[in-house]
Amino acid sequence: MSMTPETFRATATAIEREIGRVIVGQQALIRGVLITLLAGGNALLEGVPGLGKTMLIRTLADVLDVQFGRIQFTPDLMPADVTGTNIIAEDEHGRRFFRFEPGPIFANLVLADEINRATPKTQSALLEAMQERTVTVARQIHTLPQPFFVLATQNPLEMEGTYPLPEAQLDRFFFKIDVPFPSVEDLVEIARRTTGAATPRAQAVADGATVLAMQALAREVPIADAVLTYVARLVRATHPTDEAAPDMVRRYVRYGASPRGMQAIILAAKITALLDGRFNVAFDDVRAVATPALRHRIGLNFEALAEGVSSDDIVAVLLDHLQPQAEV
Amino acid sequence: MDARPIGESEERLFRALQHLRRYVRQRRMIEHGVRWVWAPTSVALAVQLYARFVPLERADVLSIAVPCLLSLLWLVWELLRPLSLAQVALQMDIEAHLKERLTTALDLIAQPPQNRPPLAARQIADAADHAERLARTARHLLPPRLTAYPPVVATVLLLATALLWWLPNPQDAILAERRAVRAAARAEAERLDAVREALTPQDRLPPPELEAVLQELDRLAAELRANPGDLEEALADIEAARAALEAQVPSDFATRQNTLQTLSRQMESASRPNEPATGDLQAAAQALRDLAARFDTLSPPERAELANMLREQAAAVAPFDPDLAADLNATANALIQNDLAAAQESAQAAAQRLEAADSALHAADAAQRAAEELDTTRRAVASAAQRAQAQAQANGATQGAGGQNSTTGQNGQGSAGGQNSSQGQGQARGAGGQGAPTGSGGGSLSGQLPGGTRQGQFTGSDPNRTGPGALEGAYQPGVFAPVLPTNTNKDTIEGSLGDEGTNAERLSLPDTGVQAPALVPLESALPAYAENATRALEQEQYPPHLRTFIQQYFTALGGQP
């Protein structure tokens, strides 16, 4: 399927528009989810219940006309409940054999709701699928459908009885997107849309193949060496031991972002450029996507937690500290 | 996907970037020039401030030249400073919010075409469009970013510099002193050259003793020429040379001279009784040789008389020349013993020693005269420095500063003071018309210069005054014909300028001369001066109409020219 920057932008705009028919406001959330999808990554949404996370992913599935799967993570959820398992079946001759029964992860769009409530073992099963795009059961590898996109959610308030994701697993999420509480105007619109007789529905404007073509085009966007260098400097500066790290990083950061963070920034910036109608990545694209790409990849120390310093604050300081330099 | 051939887009992009590069370079120069305009002005102020604490020649010129030079270097550097298209592209991307279109396009162009991503052509075309649009509007969209603060600072610094330039500089006095010392040192070096020339024998190589004197004068002249204006250094050099010259003068020089002259006259009288004795040692040596050749013709009483004379002279010279005394005694003994061969041999040896003594005596005399000249040099240099300082402190006043003869603008120097010395060797030997008249109660004079005349009158100074007045001036070519002092209560020089002596002038001699005591009392120096004057008169170095005057002058002082 041929994809041009113009059709890319038009399709993305159509997707956002259709989602916007159902989801009120939350443009940043929708844009973040869309960028993650087009980059071939997975997103971690953090927000209190009832903000439309599930509605968003379901709507996205409707707009893309792809298969949707939902997994509610609980402490007793087993890996097989996620990936699927072999069950004994009989053929027409009465012979028994093992048949693989795919789990809910075998879908194009998967909602992993409250992922931090499952045990680490179950979390690992999901995260392996996210990374490898395959599931191995009984030494048999099962390939997940393409496109494959996991939208995991976690509740920042209820921490009791949860298993916070370890840093290595957090690093596998392309973006971590905060879901803000809607504004008054958005709440009014939500009330208007959801309490009336008619329920708004989104139309399918793309399909899986279109998404895959968009993913391929996004990787072709050129990026200047100066911008690449800027991203590298930015990622290095998240490390407290780096010479260019600002004082705030040295004081509050325990560990910095990995190279995956840099890859996420660049890919997201490329998509941002295409969405903006450009054929190249700009510094502004990098700065626009730095926060969701880095916030879950920066580990804060106890002092930061005690003083209420968030990783978003750190990224903001970094962006302020590291400005593109071009003075000649 | 490609809107235009990639080559055409690249060409448009490069053309636009080159246009932008010219503009960026111009704008950068303007911005940097305004931003750093305070730097050259601060350098100018620093030079002026520095010149307030440290004597700095041509501080005003430097305070302009150094900033100008720095600005010129900066301008050259700005013009030659490399400015790549990549730098221009990145700056324009950021300033014009082109979202790094130009930078990315240049990166893509740098890649081989086969390695470029599919979007490269469109990206480069897009960048070329933006670059062309920007090139047309850059002057309006991106004007020079100027800030008012640096020019304000530069203006303040410039005003401060102008104020410092306008206010009197306390270091001017030191600089004037240095200049005066430098000029005086060079003039004195010239004069020493003339003294050296006068001391050098024209018909033969100088003996080793005299050679040392000449070398000392040479060395001092070179040091004075190299002197940058340091008064202390100049005085130290002069004093060292004077000490070295005085070391070559025996302490009993006058006694030796008188004794040897007596010996010479005795020898000449013995050899040529009918001729007047000159007192010259060379003549004495020749007389002794003549006598030795005639020993066999002398009668025994004549031999005895000659032997007695030789013994007397031997006894006289024995304290400072025992070898000569021994030879004279040996000659006398041989004559008494009628050993004529031995007597002749001893007489020949004595004659050689007389010639050697003559050389040594002349060298010592030259050293003494040179040392006296250095005394004049020392006073001239010190006086020049003092006068220059006073002049600078008086903010350019030309009158009343130590008797400076500034009305004539002549060449050469002279000095007058109230101390007990009088020197005239300079003109007596034709040493460039340099002289230093000083005197106690009677004043002093100086004078001769080649060509033309200049007449003046030194009326003397207070005999009780210990601080001498000084006259330093540059004389026009001519002859300074002094008049004997008639009024010892006035510190003035009256005289006239020009060949006809028609332009009368009066120079004041305030009591601000070189404050140094006379090193040689008048009664000690006068005989030598009188003798020098006599020699000069005999050699006809003075015009005939001045000879009588000179004789009267020395007679008035108590000497016999």
PDB file of C-alpha atoms in Angstrom, chain A residues 84-196:
ATOM      1  CA  GLY A  84      -3.562 -18.365  25.864  1.00  0.00           C
ATOM      2  CA  THR A  85      -2.882 -22.026  26.505  1.00  0.00           C
ATOM      3  CA  ASN A  86      -2.913 -25.493  24.968  1.00  0.00           C
ATOM      4  CA  ILE A  87      -6.031 -27.415  25.558  1.00  0.00           C
ATOM      5  CA  ILE A  88      -6.836 -31.055  24.776  1.00  0.00           C
ATOM      6  CA  ALA A  89      -9.062 -31.483  21.778  1.00  0.00           C
ATOM      7  CA  GLU A  90     -10.329 -34.399  19.694  1.00  0.00           C
ATOM      8  CA  ASP A  91     -10.309 -34.654  15.937  1.00  0.00           C
ATOM      9  CA  GLU A  92     -12.916 -36.353  13.780  1.00  0.00           C
ATOM     10  CA  HIS A  93     -11.212 -39.697  14.409  1.00  0.00           C
ATOM     11  CA  GLY A  94     -11.414 -39.313  18.138  1.00  0.00           C
ATOM     12  CA  ARG A  95      -7.760 -38.785  18.542  1.00  0.00           C
ATOM     13  CA  ARG A  96      -6.787 -36.301  21.167  1.00  0.00           C
ATOM     14  CA  PHE A  97      -4.326 -33.568  20.563  1.00  0.00           C
ATOM     15  CA  PHE A  98      -3.268 -30.258  22.058  1.00  0.00           C
ATOM     16  CA  ARG A  99      -4.739 -27.230  20.482  1.00  0.00           C
ATOM     17  CA  PHE A 100      -3.555 -23.733  21.225  1.00  0.00           C
ATOM     18  CA  GLU A 101      -6.281 -21.505  22.431  1.00  0.00           C
ATOM     19  CA  PRO A 102      -5.159 -17.858  21.930  1.00  0.00           C
ATOM     20  CA  GLY A 103      -5.579 -15.519  24.807  1.00  0.00           C
ATOM     21  CA  PRO A 104      -6.977 -12.019  24.680  1.00  0.00           C
ATOM     22  CA  ILE A 105      -3.591 -10.697  23.697  1.00  0.00           C
ATOM     23  CA  PHE A 106      -4.182 -12.025  20.202  1.00  0.00           C
ATOM     24  CA  ALA A 107      -5.817  -8.853  18.991  1.00  0.00           C
ATOM     25  CA  ASN A 108      -4.644  -5.744  17.172  1.00  0.00           C
ATOM     26  CA  LEU A 109      -5.466  -3.399  19.978  1.00  0.00           C
ATOM     27  CA  VAL A 110      -5.194  -4.694  23.506  1.00  0.00           C
ATOM     28  CA  LEU A 111      -6.264  -2.851  26.605  1.00  0.00           C
ATOM     29  CA  ALA A 112      -4.286  -4.061  29.623  1.00  0.00           C
ATOM     30  CA  ASP A 113      -6.375  -2.455  32.314  1.00  0.00           C
ATOM     31  CA  GLU A 114      -4.750  -1.791  35.673  1.00  0.00           C
ATOM     32  CA  ILE A 115      -1.634  -3.658  34.720  1.00  0.00           C
ATOM     33  CA  ASN A 116      -0.022  -3.012  38.081  1.00  0.00           C
ATOM     34  CA  ARG A 117      -2.589  -5.205  39.837  1.00  0.00           C
ATOM     35  CA  ALA A 118      -1.266  -8.407  38.295  1.00  0.00           C
ATOM     36  CA  THR A 119       1.698 -10.289  39.643  1.00  0.00           C
ATOM     37  CA  PRO A 120       5.074  -9.646  38.061  1.00  0.00           C
ATOM     38  CA  LYS A 121       4.945 -13.051  36.422  1.00  0.00           C
ATOM     39  CA  THR A 122       1.788 -12.179  34.558  1.00  0.00           C
ATOM     40  CA  GLN A 123       3.075  -8.704  33.803  1.00  0.00           C
ATOM     41  CA  SER A 124       6.167 -10.281  32.290  1.00  0.00           C
ATOM     42  CA  ALA A 125       4.064 -12.460  29.993  1.00  0.00           C
ATOM     43  CA  LEU A 126       2.407  -9.366  28.599  1.00  0.00           C
ATOM     44  CA  LEU A 127       5.564  -7.373  28.343  1.00  0.00           C
ATOM     45  CA  GLU A 128       7.341 -10.189  26.479  1.00  0.00           C
ATOM     46  CA  ALA A 129       4.537 -10.184  23.952  1.00  0.00           C
ATOM     47  CA  MET A 130       4.759  -6.419  23.665  1.00  0.00           C
ATOM     48  CA  GLN A 131       8.465  -6.539  22.960  1.00  0.00           C
ATOM     49  CA  GLU A 132       8.727  -9.624  20.775  1.00  0.00           C
ATOM     50  CA  ARG A 133       5.327  -9.485  19.097  1.00  0.00           C
ATOM     51  CA  THR A 134       5.186 -13.234  19.606  1.00  0.00           C
ATOM     52  CA  VAL A 135       3.923 -15.614  22.261  1.00  0.00           C
ATOM     53  CA  THR A 136       5.662 -18.851  23.082  1.00  0.00           C
ATOM     54  CA  VAL A 137       3.517 -21.600  24.518  1.00  0.00           C
ATOM     55  CA  ALA A 138       4.793 -25.125  24.924  1.00  0.00           C
ATOM     56  CA  ARG A 139       7.856 -24.308  22.884  1.00  0.00           C
ATOM     57  CA  GLN A 140       5.658 -23.152  20.039  1.00  0.00           C
ATOM     58  CA  ILE A 141       5.956 -19.580  18.870  1.00  0.00           C
ATOM     59  CA  HIS A 142       2.743 -17.851  17.999  1.00  0.00           C
ATOM     60  CA  THR A 143       2.986 -14.584  16.126  1.00  0.00           C
ATOM     61  CA  LEU A 144       0.720 -11.807  17.213  1.00  0.00           C
ATOM     62  CA  PRO A 145      -1.406 -10.040  14.604  1.00  0.00           C
ATOM     63  CA  GLN A 146      -0.168  -6.847  12.986  1.00  0.00           C
ATOM     64  CA  PRO A 147      -0.589  -4.089  13.834  1.00  0.00           C
ATOM     65  CA  PHE A 148      -0.245  -4.865  17.501  1.00  0.00           C
ATOM     66  CA  PHE A 149      -0.767  -2.197  20.073  1.00  0.00           C
ATOM     67  CA  VAL A 150      -1.074  -2.507  23.822  1.00  0.00           C
ATOM     68  CA  LEU A 151      -2.555   0.255  25.872  1.00  0.00           C
ATOM     69  CA  ALA A 152      -1.828  -0.443  29.516  1.00  0.00           C
ATOM     70  CA  THR A 153      -3.369   1.585  32.268  1.00  0.00           C
ATOM     71  CA  GLN A 154      -2.568   2.023  35.882  1.00  0.00           C
ATOM     72  CA  ASN A 155      -4.180   3.906  38.709  1.00  0.00           C
ATOM     73  CA  PRO A 156      -1.837   6.319  40.435  1.00  0.00           C
ATOM     74  CA  LEU A 157      -3.923   6.523  43.605  1.00  0.00           C
ATOM     75  CA  GLU A 158      -4.602   2.986  44.804  1.00  0.00           C
ATOM     76  CA  MET A 159      -1.191   1.534  45.459  1.00  0.00           C
ATOM     77  CA  GLU A 160      -2.182  -1.104  48.006  1.00  0.00           C
ATOM     78  CA  GLY A 161      -2.188  -4.607  46.630  1.00  0.00           C
ATOM     79  CA  THR A 162      -0.421  -3.554  43.459  1.00  0.00           C
ATOM     80  CA  TYR A 163       2.831  -4.590  41.880  1.00  0.00           C
ATOM     81  CA  PRO A 164       4.500  -1.515  40.442  1.00  0.00           C
ATOM     82  CA  LEU A 165       6.172  -2.212  37.130  1.00  0.00           C
ATOM     83  CA  PRO A 166       9.928  -2.534  37.438  1.00  0.00           C
ATOM     84  CA  GLU A 167      12.124  -0.087  35.581  1.00  0.00           C
ATOM     85  CA  ALA A 168      13.146  -2.585  32.911  1.00  0.00           C
ATOM     86  CA  GLN A 169       9.531  -3.202  32.050  1.00  0.00           C
ATOM     87  CA  LEU A 170       8.551   0.419  32.167  1.00  0.00           C
ATOM     88  CA  ASP A 171      11.303   1.058  29.636  1.00  0.00           C
ATOM     89  CA  ARG A 172       9.444  -1.114  27.113  1.00  0.00           C
ATOM     90  CA  PHE A 173       6.569   1.339  26.924  1.00  0.00           C
ATOM     91  CA  PHE A 174       7.018   3.827  24.130  1.00  0.00           C
ATOM     92  CA  PHE A 175       5.082   6.571  25.898  1.00  0.00           C
ATOM     93  CA  LYS A 176       3.739   7.031  29.341  1.00  0.00           C
ATOM     94  CA  ILE A 177       0.763   9.307  28.998  1.00  0.00           C
ATOM     95  CA  ASP A 178      -0.897  11.043  31.867  1.00  0.00           C
ATOM     96  CA  VAL A 179      -4.653  11.240  31.591  1.00  0.00           C
ATOM     97  CA  PRO A 180      -5.755  14.539  33.027  1.00  0.00           C
ATOM     98  CA  PHE A 181      -9.105  15.178  34.556  1.00  0.00           C
ATOM     99  CA  PRO A 182     -11.421  16.896  32.055  1.00  0.00           C
ATOM    100  CA  SER A 183     -12.107  20.578  32.277  1.00  0.00           C
ATOM    101  CA  VAL A 184     -15.544  21.923  33.117  1.00  0.00           C
ATOM    102  CA  GLU A 185     -16.313  22.515  29.500  1.00  0.00           C
ATOM    103  CA  ASP A 186     -15.270  18.978  28.626  1.00  0.00           C
ATOM    104  CA  LEU A 187     -17.310  17.554  31.489  1.00  0.00           C
ATOM    105  CA  VAL A 188     -20.349  19.417  30.263  1.00  0.00           C
ATOM    106  CA  GLU A 189     -19.806  18.050  26.789  1.00  0.00           C
ATOM    107  CA  ILE A 190     -19.295  14.545  28.177  1.00  0.00           C
ATOM    108  CA  ALA A 191     -22.538  14.829  30.059  1.00  0.00           C
ATOM    109  CA  ARG A 192     -24.304  16.094  27.010  1.00  0.00           C
ATOM    110  CA  ARG A 193     -23.041  13.283  24.811  1.00  0.00           C
ATOM    111  CA  THR A 194     -23.433  10.367  27.177  1.00  0.00           C
ATOM    112  CA  THR A 195     -26.692  11.154  28.889  1.00  0.00           C
ATOM    113  CA  GLY A 196     -28.774  11.812  25.864  1.00  0.00           C
TER     114      GLY A 196
END
